[in-house]
Structure formats: C-alpha cells, structure tokens
PDB file of C-alpha atoms in Angstrom:
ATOM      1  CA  UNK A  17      92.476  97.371  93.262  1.00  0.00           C
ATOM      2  CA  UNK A  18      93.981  97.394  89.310  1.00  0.00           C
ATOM      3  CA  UNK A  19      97.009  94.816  90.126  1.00  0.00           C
ATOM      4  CA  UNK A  20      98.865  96.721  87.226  1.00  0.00           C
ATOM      5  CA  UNK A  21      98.833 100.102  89.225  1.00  0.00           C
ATOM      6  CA  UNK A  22     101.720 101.566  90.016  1.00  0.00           C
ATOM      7  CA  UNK A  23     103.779  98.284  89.738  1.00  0.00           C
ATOM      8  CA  UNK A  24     104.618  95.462  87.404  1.00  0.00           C
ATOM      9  CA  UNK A  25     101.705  94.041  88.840  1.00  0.00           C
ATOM     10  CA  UNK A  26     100.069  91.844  92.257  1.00  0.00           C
ATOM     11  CA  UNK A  27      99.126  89.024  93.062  1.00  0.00           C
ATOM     12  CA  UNK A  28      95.150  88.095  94.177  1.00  0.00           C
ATOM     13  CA  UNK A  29      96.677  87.671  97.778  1.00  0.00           C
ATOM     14  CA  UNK A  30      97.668  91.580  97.535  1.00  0.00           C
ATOM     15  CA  UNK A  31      97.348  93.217 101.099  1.00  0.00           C
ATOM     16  CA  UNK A  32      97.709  97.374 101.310  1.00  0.00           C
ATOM     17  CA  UNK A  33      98.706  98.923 104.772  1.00  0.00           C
ATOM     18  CA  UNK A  34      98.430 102.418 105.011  1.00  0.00           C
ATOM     19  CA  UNK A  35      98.861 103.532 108.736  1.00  0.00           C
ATOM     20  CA  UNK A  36      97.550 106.638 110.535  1.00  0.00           C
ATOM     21  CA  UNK A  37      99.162 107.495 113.607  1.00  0.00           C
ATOM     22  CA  UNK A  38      98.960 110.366 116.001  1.00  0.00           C
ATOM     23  CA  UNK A  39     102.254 111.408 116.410  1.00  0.00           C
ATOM     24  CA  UNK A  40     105.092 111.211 114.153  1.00  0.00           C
ATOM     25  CA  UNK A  41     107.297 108.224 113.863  1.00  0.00           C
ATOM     26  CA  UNK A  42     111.140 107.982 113.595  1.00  0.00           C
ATOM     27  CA  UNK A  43     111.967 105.752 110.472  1.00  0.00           C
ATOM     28  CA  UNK A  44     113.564 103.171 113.044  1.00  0.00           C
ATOM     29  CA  UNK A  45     110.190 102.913 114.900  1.00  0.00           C
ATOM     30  CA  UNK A  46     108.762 102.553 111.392  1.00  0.00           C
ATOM     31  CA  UNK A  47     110.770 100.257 109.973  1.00  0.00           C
ATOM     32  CA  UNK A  48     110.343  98.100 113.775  1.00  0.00           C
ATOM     33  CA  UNK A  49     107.412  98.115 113.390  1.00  0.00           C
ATOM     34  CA  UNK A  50     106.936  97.237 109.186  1.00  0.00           C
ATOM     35  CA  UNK A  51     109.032  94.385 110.638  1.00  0.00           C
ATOM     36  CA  UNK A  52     107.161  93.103 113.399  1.00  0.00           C
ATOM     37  CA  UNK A  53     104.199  93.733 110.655  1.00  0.00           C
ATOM     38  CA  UNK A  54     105.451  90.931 108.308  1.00  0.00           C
ATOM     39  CA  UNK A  55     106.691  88.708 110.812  1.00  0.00           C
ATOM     40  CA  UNK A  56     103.200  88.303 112.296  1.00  0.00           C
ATOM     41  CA  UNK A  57     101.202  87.881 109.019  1.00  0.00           C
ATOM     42  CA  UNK A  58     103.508  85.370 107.730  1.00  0.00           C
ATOM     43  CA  UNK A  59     103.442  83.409 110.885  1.00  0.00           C
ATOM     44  CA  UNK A  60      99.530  83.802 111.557  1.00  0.00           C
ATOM     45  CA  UNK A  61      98.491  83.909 107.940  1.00  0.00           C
ATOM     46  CA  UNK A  62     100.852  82.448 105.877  1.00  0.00           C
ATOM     47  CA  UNK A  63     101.378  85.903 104.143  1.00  0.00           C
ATOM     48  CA  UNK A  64     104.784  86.610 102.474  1.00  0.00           C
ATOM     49  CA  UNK A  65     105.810  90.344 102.824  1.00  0.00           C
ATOM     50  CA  UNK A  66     106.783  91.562  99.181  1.00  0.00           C
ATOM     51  CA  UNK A  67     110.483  92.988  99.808  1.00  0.00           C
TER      52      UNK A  67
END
C-alpha cells in the first residue's frame, strides 16, 4: 500500500479494515463496534488505533 495515499502518510505498522456485513448497520453499532475494534488490537497486539 503507497503510505502517501490519500493521507499525509503511514506508518510500516499500517493496518486497513474494510468490513462487509450482511445487513446494514446503525452508526452507533458501527462506531461500538470500531471501538471494541481498537480496544482489542491494542490490548492483544500492541496496535494504536490512529484517531
């Protein structure tokens, strides 16, 4: 991935989520769940969620 796409730019540790769901979400289930996202990769993995 070009770290200089669409952004001032990433670091190596870069991670990309792009979810496919069946039904539509309400943005509060999204957001819950974008939450729950970077609380458990930070914890497990040491991965900082880029706010």
């Amino acid at each position: 991935m070009d770290p200089h796409y669409l952004s001032g730019g990433r670091s190596a540790d870069f991670v990309l989520f792009h979810i496919f769901a069946g039904k539509p979400r309400s943005a509060q289930q999204k957001k819950r769940l974008y939450r729950r996202l970077c609380d458990r990769l930070q914890a497990e993995l040491g991965i900082a969620p880029m706010m």
